[in-house]
mmCIF file of C-alpha atoms and ligand atoms in Angstrom:
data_model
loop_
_atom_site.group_PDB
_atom_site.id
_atom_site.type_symbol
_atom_site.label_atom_id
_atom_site.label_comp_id
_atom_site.label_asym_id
_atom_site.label_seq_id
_atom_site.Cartn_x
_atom_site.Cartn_y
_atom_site.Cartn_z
ATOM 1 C CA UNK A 15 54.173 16.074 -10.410
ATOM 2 C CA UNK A 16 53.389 16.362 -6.746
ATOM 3 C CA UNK A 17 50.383 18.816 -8.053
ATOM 4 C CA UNK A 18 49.257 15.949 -9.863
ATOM 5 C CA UNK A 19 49.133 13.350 -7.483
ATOM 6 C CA UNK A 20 47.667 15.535 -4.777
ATOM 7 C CA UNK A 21 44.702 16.545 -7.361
ATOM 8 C CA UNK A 22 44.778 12.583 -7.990
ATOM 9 C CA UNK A 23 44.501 12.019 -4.090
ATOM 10 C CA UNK A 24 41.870 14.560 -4.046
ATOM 11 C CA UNK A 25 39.808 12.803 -6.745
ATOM 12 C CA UNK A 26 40.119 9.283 -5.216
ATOM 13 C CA UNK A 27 38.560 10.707 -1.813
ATOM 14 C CA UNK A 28 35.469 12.267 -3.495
ATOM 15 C CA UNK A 29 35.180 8.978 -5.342
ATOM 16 C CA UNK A 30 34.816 7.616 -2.169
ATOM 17 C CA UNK A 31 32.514 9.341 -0.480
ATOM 18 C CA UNK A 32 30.684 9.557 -3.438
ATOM 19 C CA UNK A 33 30.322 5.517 -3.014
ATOM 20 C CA UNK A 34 30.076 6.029 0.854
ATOM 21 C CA UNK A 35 27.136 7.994 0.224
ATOM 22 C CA UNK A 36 24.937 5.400 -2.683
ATOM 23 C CA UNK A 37 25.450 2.774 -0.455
ATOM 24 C CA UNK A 38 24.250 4.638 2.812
ATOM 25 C CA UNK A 39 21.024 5.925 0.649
ATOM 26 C CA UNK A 40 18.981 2.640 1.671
ATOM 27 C CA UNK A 41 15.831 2.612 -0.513
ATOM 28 C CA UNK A 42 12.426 2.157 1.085
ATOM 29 C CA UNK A 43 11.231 -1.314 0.296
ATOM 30 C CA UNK A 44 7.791 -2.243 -0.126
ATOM 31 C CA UNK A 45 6.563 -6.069 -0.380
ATOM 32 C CA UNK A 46 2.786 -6.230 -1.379
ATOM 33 C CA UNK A 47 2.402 -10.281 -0.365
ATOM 34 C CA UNK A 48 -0.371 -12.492 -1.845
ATOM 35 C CA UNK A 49 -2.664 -13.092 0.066
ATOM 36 C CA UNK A 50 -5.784 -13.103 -2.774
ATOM 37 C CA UNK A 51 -8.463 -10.910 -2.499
ATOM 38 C CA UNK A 52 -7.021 -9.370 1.341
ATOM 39 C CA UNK A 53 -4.527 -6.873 2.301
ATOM 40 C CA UNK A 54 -0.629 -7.604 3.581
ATOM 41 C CA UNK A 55 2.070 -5.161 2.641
ATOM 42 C CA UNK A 56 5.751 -4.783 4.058
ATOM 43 C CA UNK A 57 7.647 -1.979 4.346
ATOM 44 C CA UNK A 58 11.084 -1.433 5.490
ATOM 45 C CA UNK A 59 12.242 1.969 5.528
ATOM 46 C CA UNK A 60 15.598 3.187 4.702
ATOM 47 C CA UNK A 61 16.957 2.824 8.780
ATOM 48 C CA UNK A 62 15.762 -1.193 8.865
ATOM 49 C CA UNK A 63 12.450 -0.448 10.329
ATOM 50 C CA UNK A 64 9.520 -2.254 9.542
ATOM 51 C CA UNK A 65 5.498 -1.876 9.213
ATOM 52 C CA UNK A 66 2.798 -4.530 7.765
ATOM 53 C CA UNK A 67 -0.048 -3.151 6.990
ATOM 54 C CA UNK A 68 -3.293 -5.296 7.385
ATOM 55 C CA UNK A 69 -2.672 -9.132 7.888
ATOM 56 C CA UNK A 70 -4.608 -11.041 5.390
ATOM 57 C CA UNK A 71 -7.233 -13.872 6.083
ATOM 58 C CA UNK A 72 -7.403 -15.871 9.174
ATOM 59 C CA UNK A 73 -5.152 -19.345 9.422
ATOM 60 C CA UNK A 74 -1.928 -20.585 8.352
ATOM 61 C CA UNK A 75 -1.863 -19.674 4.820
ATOM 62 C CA UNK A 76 -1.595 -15.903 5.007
ATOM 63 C CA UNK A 77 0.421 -15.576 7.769
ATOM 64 C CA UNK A 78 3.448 -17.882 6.438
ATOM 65 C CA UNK A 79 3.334 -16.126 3.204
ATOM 66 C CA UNK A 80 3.644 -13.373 5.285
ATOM 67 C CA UNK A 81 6.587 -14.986 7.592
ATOM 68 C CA UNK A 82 8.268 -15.651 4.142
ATOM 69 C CA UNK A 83 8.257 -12.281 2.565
ATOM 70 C CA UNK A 84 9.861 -10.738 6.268
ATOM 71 C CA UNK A 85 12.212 -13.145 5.953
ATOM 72 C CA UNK A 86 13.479 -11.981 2.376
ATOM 73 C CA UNK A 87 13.251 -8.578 3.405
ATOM 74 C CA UNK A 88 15.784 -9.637 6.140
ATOM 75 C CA UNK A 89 13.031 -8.989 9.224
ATOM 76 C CA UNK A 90 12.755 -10.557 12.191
ATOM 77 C CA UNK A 91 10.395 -8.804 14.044
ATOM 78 C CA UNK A 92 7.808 -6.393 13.176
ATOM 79 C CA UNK A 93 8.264 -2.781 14.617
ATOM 80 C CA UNK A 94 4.535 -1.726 13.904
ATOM 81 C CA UNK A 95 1.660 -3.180 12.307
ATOM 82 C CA UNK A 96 -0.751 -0.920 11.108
ATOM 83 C CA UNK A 97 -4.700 -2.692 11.006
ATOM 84 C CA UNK A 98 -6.634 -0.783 8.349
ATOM 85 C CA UNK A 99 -9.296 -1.709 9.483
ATOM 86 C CA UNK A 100 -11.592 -5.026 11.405
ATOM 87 C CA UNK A 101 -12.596 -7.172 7.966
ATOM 88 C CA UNK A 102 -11.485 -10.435 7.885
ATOM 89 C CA UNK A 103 -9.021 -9.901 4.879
ATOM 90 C CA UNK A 104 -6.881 -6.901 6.743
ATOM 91 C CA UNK A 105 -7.588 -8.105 10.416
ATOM 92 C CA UNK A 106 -8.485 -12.131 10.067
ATOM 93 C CA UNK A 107 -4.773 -13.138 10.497
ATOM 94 C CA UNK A 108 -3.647 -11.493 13.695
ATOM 95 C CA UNK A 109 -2.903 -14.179 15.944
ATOM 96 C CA UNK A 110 -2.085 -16.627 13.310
ATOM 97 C CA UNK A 111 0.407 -13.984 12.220
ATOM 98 C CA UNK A 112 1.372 -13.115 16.115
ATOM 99 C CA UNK A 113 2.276 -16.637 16.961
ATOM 100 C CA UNK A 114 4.897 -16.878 14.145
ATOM 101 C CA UNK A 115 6.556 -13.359 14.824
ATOM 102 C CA UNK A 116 7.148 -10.455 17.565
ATOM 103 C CA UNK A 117 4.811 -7.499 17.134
ATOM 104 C CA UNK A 118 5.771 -4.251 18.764
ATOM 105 C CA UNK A 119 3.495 -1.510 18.342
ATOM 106 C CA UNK A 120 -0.348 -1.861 16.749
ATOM 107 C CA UNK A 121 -1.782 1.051 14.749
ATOM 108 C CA UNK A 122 -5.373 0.927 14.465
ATOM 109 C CA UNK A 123 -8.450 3.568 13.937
ATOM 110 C CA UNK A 124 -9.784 2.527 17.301
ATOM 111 C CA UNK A 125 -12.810 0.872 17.846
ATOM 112 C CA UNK A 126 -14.651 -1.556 15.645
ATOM 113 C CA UNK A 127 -18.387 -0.262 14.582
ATOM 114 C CA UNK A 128 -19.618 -3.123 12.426
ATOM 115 C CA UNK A 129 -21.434 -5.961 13.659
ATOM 116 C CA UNK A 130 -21.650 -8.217 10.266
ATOM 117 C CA UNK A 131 -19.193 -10.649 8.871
ATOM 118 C CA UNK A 132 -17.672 -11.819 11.967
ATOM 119 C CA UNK A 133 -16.235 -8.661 12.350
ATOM 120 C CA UNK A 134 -16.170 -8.743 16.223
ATOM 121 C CA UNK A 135 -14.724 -11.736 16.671
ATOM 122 C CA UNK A 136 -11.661 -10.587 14.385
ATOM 123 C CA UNK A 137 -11.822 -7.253 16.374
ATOM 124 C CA UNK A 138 -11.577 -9.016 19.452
ATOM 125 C CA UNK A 139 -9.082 -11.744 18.731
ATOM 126 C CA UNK A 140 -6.977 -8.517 17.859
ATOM 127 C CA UNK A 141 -7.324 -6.949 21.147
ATOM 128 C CA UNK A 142 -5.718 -10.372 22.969
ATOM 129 C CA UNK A 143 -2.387 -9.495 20.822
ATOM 130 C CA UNK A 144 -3.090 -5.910 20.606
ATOM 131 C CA UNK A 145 -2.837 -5.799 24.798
ATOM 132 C CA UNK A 146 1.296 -7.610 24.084
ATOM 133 C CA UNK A 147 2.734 -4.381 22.880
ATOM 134 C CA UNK A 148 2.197 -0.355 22.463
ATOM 135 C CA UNK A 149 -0.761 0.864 20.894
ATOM 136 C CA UNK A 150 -1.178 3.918 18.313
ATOM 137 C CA UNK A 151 -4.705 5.112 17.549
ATOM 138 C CA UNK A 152 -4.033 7.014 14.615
ATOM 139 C CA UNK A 153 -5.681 10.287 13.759
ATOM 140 C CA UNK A 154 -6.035 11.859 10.389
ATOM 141 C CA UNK A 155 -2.853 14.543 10.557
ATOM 142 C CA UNK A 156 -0.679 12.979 12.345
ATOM 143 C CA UNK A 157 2.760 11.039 11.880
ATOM 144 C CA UNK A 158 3.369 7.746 12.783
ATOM 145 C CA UNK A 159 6.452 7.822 14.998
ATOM 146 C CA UNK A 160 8.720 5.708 12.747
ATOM 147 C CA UNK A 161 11.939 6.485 11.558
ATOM 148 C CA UNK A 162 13.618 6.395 8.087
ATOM 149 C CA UNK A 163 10.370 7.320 6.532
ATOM 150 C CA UNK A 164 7.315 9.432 7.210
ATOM 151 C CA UNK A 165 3.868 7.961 7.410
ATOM 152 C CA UNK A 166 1.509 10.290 7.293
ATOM 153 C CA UNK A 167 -2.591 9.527 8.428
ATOM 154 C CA UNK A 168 -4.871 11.020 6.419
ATOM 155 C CA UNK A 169 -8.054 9.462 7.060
ATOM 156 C CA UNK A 170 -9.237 6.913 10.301
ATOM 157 C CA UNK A 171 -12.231 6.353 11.871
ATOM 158 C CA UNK A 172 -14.716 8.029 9.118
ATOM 159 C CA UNK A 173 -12.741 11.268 9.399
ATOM 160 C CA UNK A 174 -10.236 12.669 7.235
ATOM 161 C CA UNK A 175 -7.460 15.252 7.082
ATOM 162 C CA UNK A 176 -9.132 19.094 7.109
ATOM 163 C CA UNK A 177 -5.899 21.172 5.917
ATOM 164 C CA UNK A 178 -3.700 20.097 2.580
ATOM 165 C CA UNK A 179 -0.284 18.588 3.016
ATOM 166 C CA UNK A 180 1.882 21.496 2.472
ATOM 167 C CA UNK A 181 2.113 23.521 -0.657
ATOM 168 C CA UNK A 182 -1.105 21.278 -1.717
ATOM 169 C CA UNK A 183 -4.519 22.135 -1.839
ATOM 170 C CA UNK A 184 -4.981 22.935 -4.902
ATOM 171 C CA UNK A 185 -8.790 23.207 -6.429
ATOM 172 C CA UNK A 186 -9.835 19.749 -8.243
ATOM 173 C CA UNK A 187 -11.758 20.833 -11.191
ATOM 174 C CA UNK A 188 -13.039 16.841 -11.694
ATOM 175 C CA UNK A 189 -15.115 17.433 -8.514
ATOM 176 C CA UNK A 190 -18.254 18.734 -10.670
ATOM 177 C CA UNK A 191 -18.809 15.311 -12.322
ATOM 178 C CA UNK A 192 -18.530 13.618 -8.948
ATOM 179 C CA UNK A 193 -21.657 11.322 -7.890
ATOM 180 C CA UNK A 194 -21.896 10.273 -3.972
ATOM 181 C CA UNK A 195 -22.765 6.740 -3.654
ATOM 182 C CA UNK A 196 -25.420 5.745 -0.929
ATOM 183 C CA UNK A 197 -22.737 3.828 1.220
ATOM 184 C CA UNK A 198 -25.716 2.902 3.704
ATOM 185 C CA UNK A 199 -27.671 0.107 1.748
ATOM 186 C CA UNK A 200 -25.285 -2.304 1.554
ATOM 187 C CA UNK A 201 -23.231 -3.193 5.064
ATOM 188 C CA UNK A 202 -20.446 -3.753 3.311
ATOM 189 C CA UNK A 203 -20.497 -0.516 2.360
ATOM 190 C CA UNK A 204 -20.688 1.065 5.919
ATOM 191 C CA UNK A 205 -19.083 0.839 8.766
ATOM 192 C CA UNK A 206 -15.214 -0.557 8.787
ATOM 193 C CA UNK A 207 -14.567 0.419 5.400
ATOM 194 C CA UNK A 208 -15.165 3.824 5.286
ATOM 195 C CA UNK A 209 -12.863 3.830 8.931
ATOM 196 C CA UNK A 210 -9.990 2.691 7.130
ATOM 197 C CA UNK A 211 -6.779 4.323 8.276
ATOM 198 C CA UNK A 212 -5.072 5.670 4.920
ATOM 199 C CA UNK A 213 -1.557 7.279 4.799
ATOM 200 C CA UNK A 214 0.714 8.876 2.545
ATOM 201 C CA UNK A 215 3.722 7.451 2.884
ATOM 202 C CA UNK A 216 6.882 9.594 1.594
ATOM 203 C CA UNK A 217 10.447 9.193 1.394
ATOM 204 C CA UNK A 218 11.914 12.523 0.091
ATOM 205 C CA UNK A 219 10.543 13.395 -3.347
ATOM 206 C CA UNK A 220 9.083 9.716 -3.683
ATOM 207 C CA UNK A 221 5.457 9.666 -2.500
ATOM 208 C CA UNK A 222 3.014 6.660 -2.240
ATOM 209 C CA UNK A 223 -0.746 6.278 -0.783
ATOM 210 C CA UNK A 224 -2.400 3.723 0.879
ATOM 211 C CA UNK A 225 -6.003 3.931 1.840
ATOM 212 C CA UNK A 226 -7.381 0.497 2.919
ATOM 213 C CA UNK A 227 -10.699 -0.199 1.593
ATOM 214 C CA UNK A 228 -11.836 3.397 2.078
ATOM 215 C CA UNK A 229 -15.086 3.957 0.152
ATOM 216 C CA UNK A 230 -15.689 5.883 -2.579
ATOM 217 C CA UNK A 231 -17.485 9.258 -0.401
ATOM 218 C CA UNK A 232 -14.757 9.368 1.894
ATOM 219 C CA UNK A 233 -12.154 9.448 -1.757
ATOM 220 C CA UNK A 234 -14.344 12.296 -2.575
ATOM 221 C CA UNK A 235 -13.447 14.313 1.024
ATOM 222 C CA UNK A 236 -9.462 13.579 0.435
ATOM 223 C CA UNK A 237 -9.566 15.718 -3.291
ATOM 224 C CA UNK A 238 -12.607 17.492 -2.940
ATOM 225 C CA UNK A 239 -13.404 20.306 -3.624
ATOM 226 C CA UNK A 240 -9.445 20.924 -3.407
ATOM 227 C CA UNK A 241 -6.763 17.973 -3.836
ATOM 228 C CA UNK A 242 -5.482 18.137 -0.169
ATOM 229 C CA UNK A 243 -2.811 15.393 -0.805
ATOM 230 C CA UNK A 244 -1.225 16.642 -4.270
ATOM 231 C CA UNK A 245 0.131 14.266 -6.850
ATOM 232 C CA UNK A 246 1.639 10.806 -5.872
ATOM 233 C CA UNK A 247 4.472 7.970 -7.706
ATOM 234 C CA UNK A 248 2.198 5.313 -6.518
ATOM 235 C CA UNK A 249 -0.817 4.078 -5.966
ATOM 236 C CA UNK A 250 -2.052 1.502 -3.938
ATOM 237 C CA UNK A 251 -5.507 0.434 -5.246
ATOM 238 C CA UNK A 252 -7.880 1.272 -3.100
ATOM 239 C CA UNK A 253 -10.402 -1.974 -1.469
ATOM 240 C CA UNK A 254 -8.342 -4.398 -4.012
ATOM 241 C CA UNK A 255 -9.726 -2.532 -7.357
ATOM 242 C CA UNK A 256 -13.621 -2.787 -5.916
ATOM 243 C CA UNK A 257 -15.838 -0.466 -7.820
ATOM 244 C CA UNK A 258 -17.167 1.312 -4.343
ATOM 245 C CA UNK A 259 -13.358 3.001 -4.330
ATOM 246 C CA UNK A 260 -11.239 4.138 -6.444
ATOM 247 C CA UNK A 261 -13.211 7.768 -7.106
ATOM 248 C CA UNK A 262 -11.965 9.182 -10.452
ATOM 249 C CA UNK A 263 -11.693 12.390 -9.152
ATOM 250 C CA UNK A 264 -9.529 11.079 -6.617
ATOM 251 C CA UNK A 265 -7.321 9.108 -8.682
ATOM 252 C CA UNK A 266 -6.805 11.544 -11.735
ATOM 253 C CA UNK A 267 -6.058 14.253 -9.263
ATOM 254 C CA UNK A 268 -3.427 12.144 -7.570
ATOM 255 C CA UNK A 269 -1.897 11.617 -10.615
ATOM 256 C CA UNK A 270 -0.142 8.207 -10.142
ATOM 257 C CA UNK A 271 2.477 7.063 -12.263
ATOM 258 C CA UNK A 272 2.200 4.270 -11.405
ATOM 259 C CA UNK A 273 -0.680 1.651 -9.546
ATOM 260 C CA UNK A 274 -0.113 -1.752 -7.230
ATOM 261 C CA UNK A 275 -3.354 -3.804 -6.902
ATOM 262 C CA UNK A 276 -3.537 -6.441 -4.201
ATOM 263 C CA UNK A 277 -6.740 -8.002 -6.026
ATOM 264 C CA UNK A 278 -7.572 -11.823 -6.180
ATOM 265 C CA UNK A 279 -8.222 -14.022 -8.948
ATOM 266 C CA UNK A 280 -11.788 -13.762 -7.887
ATOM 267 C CA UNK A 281 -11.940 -10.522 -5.912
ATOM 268 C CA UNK A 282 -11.828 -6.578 -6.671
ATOM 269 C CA UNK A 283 -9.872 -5.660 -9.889
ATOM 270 C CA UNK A 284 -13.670 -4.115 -10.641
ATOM 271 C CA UNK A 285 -13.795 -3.628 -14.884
ATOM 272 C CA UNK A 286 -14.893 0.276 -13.868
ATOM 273 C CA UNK A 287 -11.593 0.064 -11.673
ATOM 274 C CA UNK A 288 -9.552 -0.657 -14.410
ATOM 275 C CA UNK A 289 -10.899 1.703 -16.969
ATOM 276 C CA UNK A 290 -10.426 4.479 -14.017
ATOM 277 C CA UNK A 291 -6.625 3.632 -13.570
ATOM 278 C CA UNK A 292 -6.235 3.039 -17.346
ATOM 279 C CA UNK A 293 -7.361 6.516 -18.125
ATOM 280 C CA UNK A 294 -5.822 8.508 -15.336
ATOM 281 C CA UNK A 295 -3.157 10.876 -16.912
ATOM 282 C CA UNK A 296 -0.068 10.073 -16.595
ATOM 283 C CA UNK A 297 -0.330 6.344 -15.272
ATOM 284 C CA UNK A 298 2.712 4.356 -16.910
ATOM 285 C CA UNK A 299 1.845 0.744 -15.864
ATOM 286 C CA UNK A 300 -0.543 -0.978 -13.260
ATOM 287 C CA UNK A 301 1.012 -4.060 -11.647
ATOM 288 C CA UNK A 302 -1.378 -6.714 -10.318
ATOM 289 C CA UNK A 303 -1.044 -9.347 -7.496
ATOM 290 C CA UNK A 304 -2.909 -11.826 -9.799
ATOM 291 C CA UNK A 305 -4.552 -12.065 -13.098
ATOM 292 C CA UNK A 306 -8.139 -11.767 -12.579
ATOM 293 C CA UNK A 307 -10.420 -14.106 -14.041
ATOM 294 C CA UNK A 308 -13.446 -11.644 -14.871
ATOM 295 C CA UNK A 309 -11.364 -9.157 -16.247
ATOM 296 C CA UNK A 310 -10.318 -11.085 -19.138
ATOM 297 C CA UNK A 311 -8.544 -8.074 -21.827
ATOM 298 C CA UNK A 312 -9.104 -5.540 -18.900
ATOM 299 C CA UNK A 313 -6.123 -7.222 -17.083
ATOM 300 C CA UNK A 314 -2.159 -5.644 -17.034
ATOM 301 C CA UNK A 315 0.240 -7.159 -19.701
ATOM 302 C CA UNK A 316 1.124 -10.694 -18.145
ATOM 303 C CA UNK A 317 4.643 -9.683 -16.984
ATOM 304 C CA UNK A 318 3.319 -6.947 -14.362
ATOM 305 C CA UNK A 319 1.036 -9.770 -13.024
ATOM 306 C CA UNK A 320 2.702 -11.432 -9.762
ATOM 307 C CA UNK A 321 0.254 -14.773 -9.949
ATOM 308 C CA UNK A 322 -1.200 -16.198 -12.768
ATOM 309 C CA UNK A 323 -3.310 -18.795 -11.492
ATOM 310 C CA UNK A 324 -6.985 -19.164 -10.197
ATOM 311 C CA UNK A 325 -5.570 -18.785 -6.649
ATOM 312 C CA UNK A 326 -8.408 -19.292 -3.731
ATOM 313 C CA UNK A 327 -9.860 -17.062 -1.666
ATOM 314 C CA UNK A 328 -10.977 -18.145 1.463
ATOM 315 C CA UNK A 329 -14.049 -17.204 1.250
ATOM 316 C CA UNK A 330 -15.267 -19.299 -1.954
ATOM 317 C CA UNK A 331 -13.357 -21.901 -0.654
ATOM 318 C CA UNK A 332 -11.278 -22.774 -3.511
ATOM 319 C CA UNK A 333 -8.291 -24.496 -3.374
ATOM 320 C CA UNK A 334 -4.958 -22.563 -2.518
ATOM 321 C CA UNK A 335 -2.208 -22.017 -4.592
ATOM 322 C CA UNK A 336 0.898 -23.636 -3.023
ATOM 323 C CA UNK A 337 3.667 -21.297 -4.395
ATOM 324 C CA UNK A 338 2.593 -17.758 -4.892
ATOM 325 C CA UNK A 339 4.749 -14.467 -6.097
ATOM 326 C CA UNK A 340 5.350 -10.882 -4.239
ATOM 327 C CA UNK A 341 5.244 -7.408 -6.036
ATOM 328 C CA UNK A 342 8.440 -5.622 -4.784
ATOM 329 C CA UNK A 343 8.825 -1.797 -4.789
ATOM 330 C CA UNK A 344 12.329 -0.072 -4.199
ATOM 331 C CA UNK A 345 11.822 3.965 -3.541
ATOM 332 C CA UNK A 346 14.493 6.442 -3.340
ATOM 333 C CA UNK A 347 14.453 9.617 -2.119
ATOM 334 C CA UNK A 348 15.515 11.353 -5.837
ATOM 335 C CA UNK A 349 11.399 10.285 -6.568
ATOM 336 C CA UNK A 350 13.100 7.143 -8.531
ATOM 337 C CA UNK A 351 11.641 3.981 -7.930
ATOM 338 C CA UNK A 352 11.780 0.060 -9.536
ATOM 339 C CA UNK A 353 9.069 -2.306 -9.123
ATOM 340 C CA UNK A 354 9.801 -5.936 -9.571
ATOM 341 C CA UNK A 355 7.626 -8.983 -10.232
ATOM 342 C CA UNK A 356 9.587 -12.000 -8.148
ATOM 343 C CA UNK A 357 7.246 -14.755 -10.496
ATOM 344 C CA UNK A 358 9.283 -13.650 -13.483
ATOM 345 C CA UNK A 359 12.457 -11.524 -12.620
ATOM 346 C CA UNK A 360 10.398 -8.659 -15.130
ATOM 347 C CA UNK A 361 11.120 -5.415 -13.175
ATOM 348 C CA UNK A 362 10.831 -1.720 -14.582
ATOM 349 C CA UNK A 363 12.773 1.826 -13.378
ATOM 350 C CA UNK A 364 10.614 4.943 -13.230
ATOM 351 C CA UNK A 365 12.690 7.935 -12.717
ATOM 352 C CA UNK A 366 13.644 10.594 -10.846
ATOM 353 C CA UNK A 367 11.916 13.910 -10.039
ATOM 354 C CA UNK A 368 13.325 16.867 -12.189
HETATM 355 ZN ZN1 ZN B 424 -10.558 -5.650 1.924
#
């Protein structure tokens, strides 16, 4: 009897710490915000600490949406925020954004090199905020100096990461088909772009990338002629699905299982994009910000699209859309993961690592 009810005793305690423990294994949430055709994604790591990266457009729209989504994700003030680079769809909303919440530390590739599309003012509206807190120039190899999560740079500034992450490094057999693309005719093309700062961010087994609007030449550096980053759970798709990123040597190599696009109704979400991610092996699902209008049968199943309307980019100057919808990403350190579309409630698990 008093066996029994010490073995009982014993049981209850492991019980508890086995509850202890699920409910101290915080996931690593990810909020990829709407702000059509730009970039603005949240995370908050595991210990509460938070990075944006990229701000969306200039003005008031972007950065309440942004406001909004902090505010669901329980954030009150943002711990870094990581510029990918100076275009007016990462780096427009800034001070908008800086005038609705604190900013503490400001990641950046250093300095701007473009000259076209208002580029310099955007850079130097940045600077006025940038000079309020700490600044990071990040370098490909190193770690950003957050906890709960490591962020690791892998390309800024036209430069990208010489050794493989460890145990990667493998040799990329798709590198034979690859093409270059001449990246100087067109100035979109140049400059800013190809400086994006891209990380791999990792919690655990889970892995994710996110490159900015790196071009397509700088893909081919990151996988060729060895995969230097290894296979990842998620993709982040690269310039919002525009068909000068998203290498398919890059992509099938990293092996996504699944892919986030922050596209607009009218912007990115390139048909040659989609038929890359739709043939990459082992891609489960791609999940879009919004349902883009040239795409027509190219786009994702209805359900793994956040907004479903014509939306308005800034730049074409149509209308906005009043209420818009957030992708939401849960990672756990096991490699499991469950993304979540907050227009319709629809979410999906994806599982562990063996
Ligand atoms: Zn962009």
């Amino acid at each position: 009897m008093r066996r029994a009810l010490s073995l009982l005793i014993f049981f209850a305690a492991v019980l508890c710490r086995l509850s202890v423990r699920a409910q101290t294994a915080k996931p690593l949430n990810v909020y990829f915000i709407d702000v059509e055709g730009g970039q603005a994604t949240l995370f908050v790591t595991p210990t509460g600490e938070s990075l944006l990266v990229d701000t969306g457009w200039p003005g008031a729209r972007d950065a309440d949406r942004i406001v909004a989504a902090a505010k669901q994700a329980g954030v009150t003030k943002l711990d870094y925020l990581l510029l990918t680079h100076y275009h007016g769809d990462h780096a427009g909303g800034v001070k908008d954004l800086a005038a609705r919440i604190p900013i503490q530390n400001f990641v950046d590739h250093g300095e701007n090199v473009e000259q076209a599309l208002g580029t310099p003012d955007n850079y130097n509206a940045y600077l006025k905020v940038r000079a309020n807190g700490k600044h990071i120039v990040a370098k490909p190899g190193d770690d950003l100096p957050i906890g709960g999560a490591k962020f690791h740079v892998v390309s800024a500034a036209q430069e990208t990461i010489a050794k493989p992450l460890p145990g990667e490094g493998a040799p990329n057999p798709l590198c034979a088909q690859f093409q270059p693309k001449d990246e100087a005719k067109d100035p979109l093309l140049g400059g800013e772009n190809k400086s994006s700062v891209g990380v791999v961010i990792s919690l655990g087994k889970f892995r994710m990338v996110d490159f900015g609007d790196l071009t397509w030449n700088k893909e081919h550096d990151l996988v060729c002629p060895n995969n230097l980053i290894g296979t990842i759970d998620l993709y982040v798709v690269s310039h919002h699905g525009q068909d000068i990123s998203s290498l398919p040597a890059m992509v099938h190599a990293l092996r996504p299982r699944v892919a986030v696009m922050d596209n607009g109704a009218n912007k990115g979400a390139a048909v040659p994009t989609f038929i890359t991610l739709k043939s990459s092996p082992g891609l489960l699902d791609l999940w879009q910000l919004h349902y883009a209008t040239d795409a027509k049968e190219h786009n994702a199943p209805e359900q793994f699209i956040a907004n479903m309307g014509q939306g308005g980019t800034i730049m074409m100057g149509v209308p906005n859309e009043t209420t818009v919808y957030l992708i939401r990403v849960e990672a756990r350190a096991d490699g499991s993961f469950r993304v979540t579309n907050s227009r319709n409630g629809y979410y999906k698990d994806y599982s562990s690592h063996q």
